[in-house]
Coordinates of C-alpha atoms in Angstrom, one line a residue:
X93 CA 85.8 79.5 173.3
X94 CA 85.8 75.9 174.7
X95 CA 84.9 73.4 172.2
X96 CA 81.6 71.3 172.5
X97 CA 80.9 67.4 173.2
X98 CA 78.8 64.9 171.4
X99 CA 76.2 65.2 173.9
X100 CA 76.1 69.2 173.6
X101 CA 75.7 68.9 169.6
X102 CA 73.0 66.2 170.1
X103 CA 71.4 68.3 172.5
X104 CA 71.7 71.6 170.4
X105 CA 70.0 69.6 167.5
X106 CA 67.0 69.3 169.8
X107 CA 66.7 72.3 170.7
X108 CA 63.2 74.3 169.9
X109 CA 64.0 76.3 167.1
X110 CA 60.5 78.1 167.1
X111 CA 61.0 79.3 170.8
X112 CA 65.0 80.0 170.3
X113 CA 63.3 82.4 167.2
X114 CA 60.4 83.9 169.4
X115 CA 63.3 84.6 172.5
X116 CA 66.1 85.9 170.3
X117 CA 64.4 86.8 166.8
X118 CA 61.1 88.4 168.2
X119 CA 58.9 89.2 165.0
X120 CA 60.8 87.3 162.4
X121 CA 57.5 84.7 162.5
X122 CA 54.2 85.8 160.4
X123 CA 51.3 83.6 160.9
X124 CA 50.2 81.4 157.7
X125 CA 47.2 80.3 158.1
X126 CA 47.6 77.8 161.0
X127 CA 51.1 77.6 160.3
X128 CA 54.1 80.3 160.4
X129 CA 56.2 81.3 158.1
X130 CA 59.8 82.9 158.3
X131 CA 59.5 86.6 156.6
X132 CA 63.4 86.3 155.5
X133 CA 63.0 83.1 154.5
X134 CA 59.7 82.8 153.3
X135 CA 60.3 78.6 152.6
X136 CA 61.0 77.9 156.2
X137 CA 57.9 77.0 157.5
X138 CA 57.1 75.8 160.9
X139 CA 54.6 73.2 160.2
X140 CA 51.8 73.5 163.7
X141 CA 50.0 70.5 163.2
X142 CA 53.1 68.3 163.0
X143 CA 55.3 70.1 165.4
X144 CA 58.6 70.9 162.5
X145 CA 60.0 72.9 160.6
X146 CA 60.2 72.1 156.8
X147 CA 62.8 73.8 154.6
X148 CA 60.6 74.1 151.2
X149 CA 63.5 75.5 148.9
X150 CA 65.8 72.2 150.5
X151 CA 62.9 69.7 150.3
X152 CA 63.6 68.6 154.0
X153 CA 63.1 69.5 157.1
X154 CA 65.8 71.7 159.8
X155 CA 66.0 71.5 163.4
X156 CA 68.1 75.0 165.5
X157 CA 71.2 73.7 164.9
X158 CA 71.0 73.7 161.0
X159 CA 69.5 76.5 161.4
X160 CA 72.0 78.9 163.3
X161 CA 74.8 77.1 160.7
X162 CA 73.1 77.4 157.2
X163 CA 71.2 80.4 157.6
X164 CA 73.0 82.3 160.4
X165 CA 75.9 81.5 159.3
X166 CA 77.5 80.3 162.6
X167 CA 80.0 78.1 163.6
X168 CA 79.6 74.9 164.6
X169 CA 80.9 75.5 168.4
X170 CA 79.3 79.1 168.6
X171 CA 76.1 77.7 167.6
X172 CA 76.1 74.9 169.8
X173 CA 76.8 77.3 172.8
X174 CA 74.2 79.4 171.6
X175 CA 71.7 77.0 171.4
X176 CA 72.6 75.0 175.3
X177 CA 74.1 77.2 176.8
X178 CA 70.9 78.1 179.0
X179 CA 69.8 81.1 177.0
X180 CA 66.9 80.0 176.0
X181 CA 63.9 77.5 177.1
X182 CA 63.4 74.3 176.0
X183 CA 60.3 72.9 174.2
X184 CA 58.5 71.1 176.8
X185 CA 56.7 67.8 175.8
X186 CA 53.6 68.9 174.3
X187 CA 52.1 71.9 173.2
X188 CA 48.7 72.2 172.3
X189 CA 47.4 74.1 169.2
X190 CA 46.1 76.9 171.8
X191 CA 49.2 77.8 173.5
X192 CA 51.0 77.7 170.5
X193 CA 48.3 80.2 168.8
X194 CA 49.2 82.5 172.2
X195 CA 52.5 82.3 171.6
X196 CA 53.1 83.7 168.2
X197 CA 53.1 87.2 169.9
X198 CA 56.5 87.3 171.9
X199 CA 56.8 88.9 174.7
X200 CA 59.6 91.8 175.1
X201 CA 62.0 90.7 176.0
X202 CA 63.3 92.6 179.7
X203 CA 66.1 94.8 179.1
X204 CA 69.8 93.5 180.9
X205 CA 73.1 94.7 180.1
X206 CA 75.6 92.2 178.5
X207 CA 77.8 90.3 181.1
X208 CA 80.7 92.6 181.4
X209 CA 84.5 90.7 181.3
X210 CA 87.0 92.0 184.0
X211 CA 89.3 93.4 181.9
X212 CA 88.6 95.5 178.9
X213 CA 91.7 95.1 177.1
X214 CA 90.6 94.3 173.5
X215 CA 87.9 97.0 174.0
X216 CA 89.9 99.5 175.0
X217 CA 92.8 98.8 171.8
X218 CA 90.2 98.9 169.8
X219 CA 89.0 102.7 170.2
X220 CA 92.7 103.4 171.1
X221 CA 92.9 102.2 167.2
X222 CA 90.0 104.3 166.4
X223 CA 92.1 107.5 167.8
X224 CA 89.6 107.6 171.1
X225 CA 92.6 109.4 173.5
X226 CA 93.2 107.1 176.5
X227 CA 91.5 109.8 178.7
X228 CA 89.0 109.8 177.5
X229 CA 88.1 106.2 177.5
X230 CA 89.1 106.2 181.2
X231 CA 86.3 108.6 181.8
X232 CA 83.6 106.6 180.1
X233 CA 84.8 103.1 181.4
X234 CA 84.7 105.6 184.9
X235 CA 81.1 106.4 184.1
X236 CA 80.1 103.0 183.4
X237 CA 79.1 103.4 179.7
X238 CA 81.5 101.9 177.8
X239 CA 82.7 98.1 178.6
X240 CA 84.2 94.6 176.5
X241 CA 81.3 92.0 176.5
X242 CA 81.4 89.4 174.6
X243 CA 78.3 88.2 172.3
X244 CA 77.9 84.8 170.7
X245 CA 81.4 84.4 171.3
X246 CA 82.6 87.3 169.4
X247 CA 84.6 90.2 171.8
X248 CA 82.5 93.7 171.8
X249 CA 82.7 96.5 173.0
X250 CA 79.3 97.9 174.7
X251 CA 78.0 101.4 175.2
X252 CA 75.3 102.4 177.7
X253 CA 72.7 104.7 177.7
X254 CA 71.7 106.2 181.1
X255 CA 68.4 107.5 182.8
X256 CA 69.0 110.4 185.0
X257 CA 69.3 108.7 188.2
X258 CA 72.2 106.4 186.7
X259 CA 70.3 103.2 186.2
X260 CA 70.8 102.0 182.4
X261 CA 68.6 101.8 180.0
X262 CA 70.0 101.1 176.9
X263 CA 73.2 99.8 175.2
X264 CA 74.4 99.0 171.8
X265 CA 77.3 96.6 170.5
X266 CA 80.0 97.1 168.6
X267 CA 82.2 93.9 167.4
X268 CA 85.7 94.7 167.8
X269 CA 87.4 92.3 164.8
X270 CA 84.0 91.8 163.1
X271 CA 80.9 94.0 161.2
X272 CA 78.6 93.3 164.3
X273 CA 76.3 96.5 164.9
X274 CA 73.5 95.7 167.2
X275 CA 71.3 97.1 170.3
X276 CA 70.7 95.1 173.1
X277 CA 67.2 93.3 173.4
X278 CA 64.9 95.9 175.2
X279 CA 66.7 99.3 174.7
X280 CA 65.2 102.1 175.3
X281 CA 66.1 104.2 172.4
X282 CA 65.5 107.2 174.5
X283 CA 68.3 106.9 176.5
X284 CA 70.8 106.3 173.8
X285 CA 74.9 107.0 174.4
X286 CA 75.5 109.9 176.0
X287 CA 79.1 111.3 176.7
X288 CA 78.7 113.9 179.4
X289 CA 80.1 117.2 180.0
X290 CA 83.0 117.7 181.7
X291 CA 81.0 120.0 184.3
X292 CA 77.3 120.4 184.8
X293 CA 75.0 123.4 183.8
X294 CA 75.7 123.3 180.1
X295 CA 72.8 124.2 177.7
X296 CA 74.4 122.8 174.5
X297 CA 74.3 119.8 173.3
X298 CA 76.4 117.9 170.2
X299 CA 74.5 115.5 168.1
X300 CA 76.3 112.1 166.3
X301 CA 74.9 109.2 164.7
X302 CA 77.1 106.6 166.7
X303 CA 79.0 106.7 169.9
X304 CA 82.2 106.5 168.5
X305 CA 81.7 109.7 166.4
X306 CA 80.7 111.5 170.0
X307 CA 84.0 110.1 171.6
X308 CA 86.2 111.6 168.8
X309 CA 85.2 114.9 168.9
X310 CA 85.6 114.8 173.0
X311 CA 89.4 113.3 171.6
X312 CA 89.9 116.3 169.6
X313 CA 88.6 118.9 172.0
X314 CA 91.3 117.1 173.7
X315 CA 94.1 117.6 171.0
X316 CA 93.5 120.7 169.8
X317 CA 92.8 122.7 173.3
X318 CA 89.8 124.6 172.4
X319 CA 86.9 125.3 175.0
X320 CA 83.2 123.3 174.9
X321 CA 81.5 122.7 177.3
X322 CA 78.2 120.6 176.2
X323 CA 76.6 117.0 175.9
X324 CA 77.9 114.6 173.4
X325 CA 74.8 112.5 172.2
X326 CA 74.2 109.5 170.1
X327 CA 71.5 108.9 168.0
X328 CA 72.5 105.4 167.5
X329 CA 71.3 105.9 163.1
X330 CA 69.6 109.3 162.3
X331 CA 66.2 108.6 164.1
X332 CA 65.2 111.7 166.0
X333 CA 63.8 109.7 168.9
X334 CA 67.4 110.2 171.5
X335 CA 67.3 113.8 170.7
X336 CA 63.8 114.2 171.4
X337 CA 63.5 112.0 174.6
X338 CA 67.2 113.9 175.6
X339 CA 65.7 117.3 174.9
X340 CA 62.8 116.9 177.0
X341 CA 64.2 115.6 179.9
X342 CA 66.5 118.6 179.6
X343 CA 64.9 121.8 178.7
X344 CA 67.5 123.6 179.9
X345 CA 69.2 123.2 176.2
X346 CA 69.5 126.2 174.2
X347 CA 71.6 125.1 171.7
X348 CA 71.8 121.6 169.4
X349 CA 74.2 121.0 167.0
X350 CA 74.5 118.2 164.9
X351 CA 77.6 116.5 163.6
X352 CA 75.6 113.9 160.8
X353 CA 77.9 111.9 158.3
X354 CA 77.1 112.7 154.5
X355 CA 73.2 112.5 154.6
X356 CA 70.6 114.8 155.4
X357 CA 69.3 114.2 159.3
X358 CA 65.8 113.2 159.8
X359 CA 65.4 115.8 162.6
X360 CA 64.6 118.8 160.2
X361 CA 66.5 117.6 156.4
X362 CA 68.8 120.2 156.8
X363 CA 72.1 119.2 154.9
X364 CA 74.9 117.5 157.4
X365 CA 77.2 119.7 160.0
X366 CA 74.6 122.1 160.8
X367 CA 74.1 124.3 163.9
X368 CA 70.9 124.6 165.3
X369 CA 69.6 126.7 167.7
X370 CA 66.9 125.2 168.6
X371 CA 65.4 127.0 171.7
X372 CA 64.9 130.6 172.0

């Protein structure tokens, strides 16, 4: 990443940091009294009457920039380019007491994939070093549900969730050097990662928690030669909502069976690896 100017840092340290948190930290706020109050951080306080935030536990106040740096724990560049690199509004002039009082419910933010880069090289190392076989990755970067993005200046690697008519709506992030686990702003958790069969008709479906775990087993279906046919599905956790949402959009499915790590799933507490026919 670039590095940042004087200007750019000056500018960052202006930046609004209650709407940067209401546009990319929807519902970290609770209102105190006629203030707000960070619920991580419950001495940060955005001060209403005053217009700024004061750091209680510091005895000072903090603008976005200190904040994405001391609390975030970014870099100085990333944070900069987080802050003016046109993601986010800027505080206009004045607010009055009344819009601000309208504003402490966010709106949702509108769904929209992560820019994709043209080539997918780190991405596709990545699951290469995860043991994902080349063929299938092909297929899914084919598909258009698997792609290298690049978040706060950290590479990912992105996974898409698809409606039936193809559009997306959802996707989750995976860093590829990093810890990063995160959906993207307005996912549909519906819709989560789903590695198709390799021809339609099938009435079976495999359950993971993540979409690399679904991508494995399609590797060693590969390997090993034996014959499935069948839906690979994430549930992106152990929430039950993809499996419900998948299972009535396809009631075709007579048979679900779910590949959970070691933790009983939250579909029905039955221990992990279990088959379930769950239709009659």
């Amino acid at each position: 990443m670039p590095g940042v100017t004087k200007e750019q840092i000056q500018a960052a340290r202006e930046a609004d940091l209650f709407t940067y948190l209401q546009f990319h930290e929807p519902g970290v706020l609770k209102q105190d009294g006629p203030n707000f109050r960070h619920k991580e951080h419950d001495s940060l306080v955005y001060v209403t009457g005053k217009r700024y935030w004061y750091w209680n536990s510091r005895g000072r106040s903090i603008n976005a920039l200190d904040y994405l740096i001391q609390i975030r724990g970014y870099g100085l560049v990333d944070a900069v380019h987080a802050l003016v690199g046109g993601e986010i509004p800027q505080e206009p002039a004045y607010r009055s007491t009344a819009e601000i009082q309208v504003s402490k419910e966010p709106e949702k933010k509108t769904f929209a994939l992560p820019w994709a880069r043209r080539c997918a090289t780190a991405a596709v190392f990545y699951l290469q070093k995860r043991g994902i076989s080349s063929e299938v990755i092909r297929q899914c970067l084919q598909a258009g549900i698997f792609y290298e993005a690049r978040y706060h200046g950290e590479p990912v690697c992105v996974f898409v969730g698809k409606d039936d008519s193809g559009k997306a709506k959802f996707a989750c992030m995976r860093s590829i050097s990093g810890n990063l686990k995160k959906d993207v702003y307005g996912s549909d958790k519906g819709y989560n990662f789903c590695y198709p069969p390799q021809s339609p008709g099938s009435r079976h479906v495999a359950v993971f928690e993540a979409p690399i775990d679904a991508l494995s087993h399609a590797t060693l279906q590969e390997l090993e030669g034996w014959k499935w046919n069948g839906y690979r599905l994430s549930l992106g956790g152990t929430s039950h909502v993809a499996l419900t949402s998948f299972l009535e959009r396809h009631p075709e499915i007579r048979r679900v069976t779910l590949y959970m790590d070691s933790r009983p799933c939250r579909i029905c507490q039955c221990p992990e690896n279990q088959d379930h026919a769950s239709r009659g």
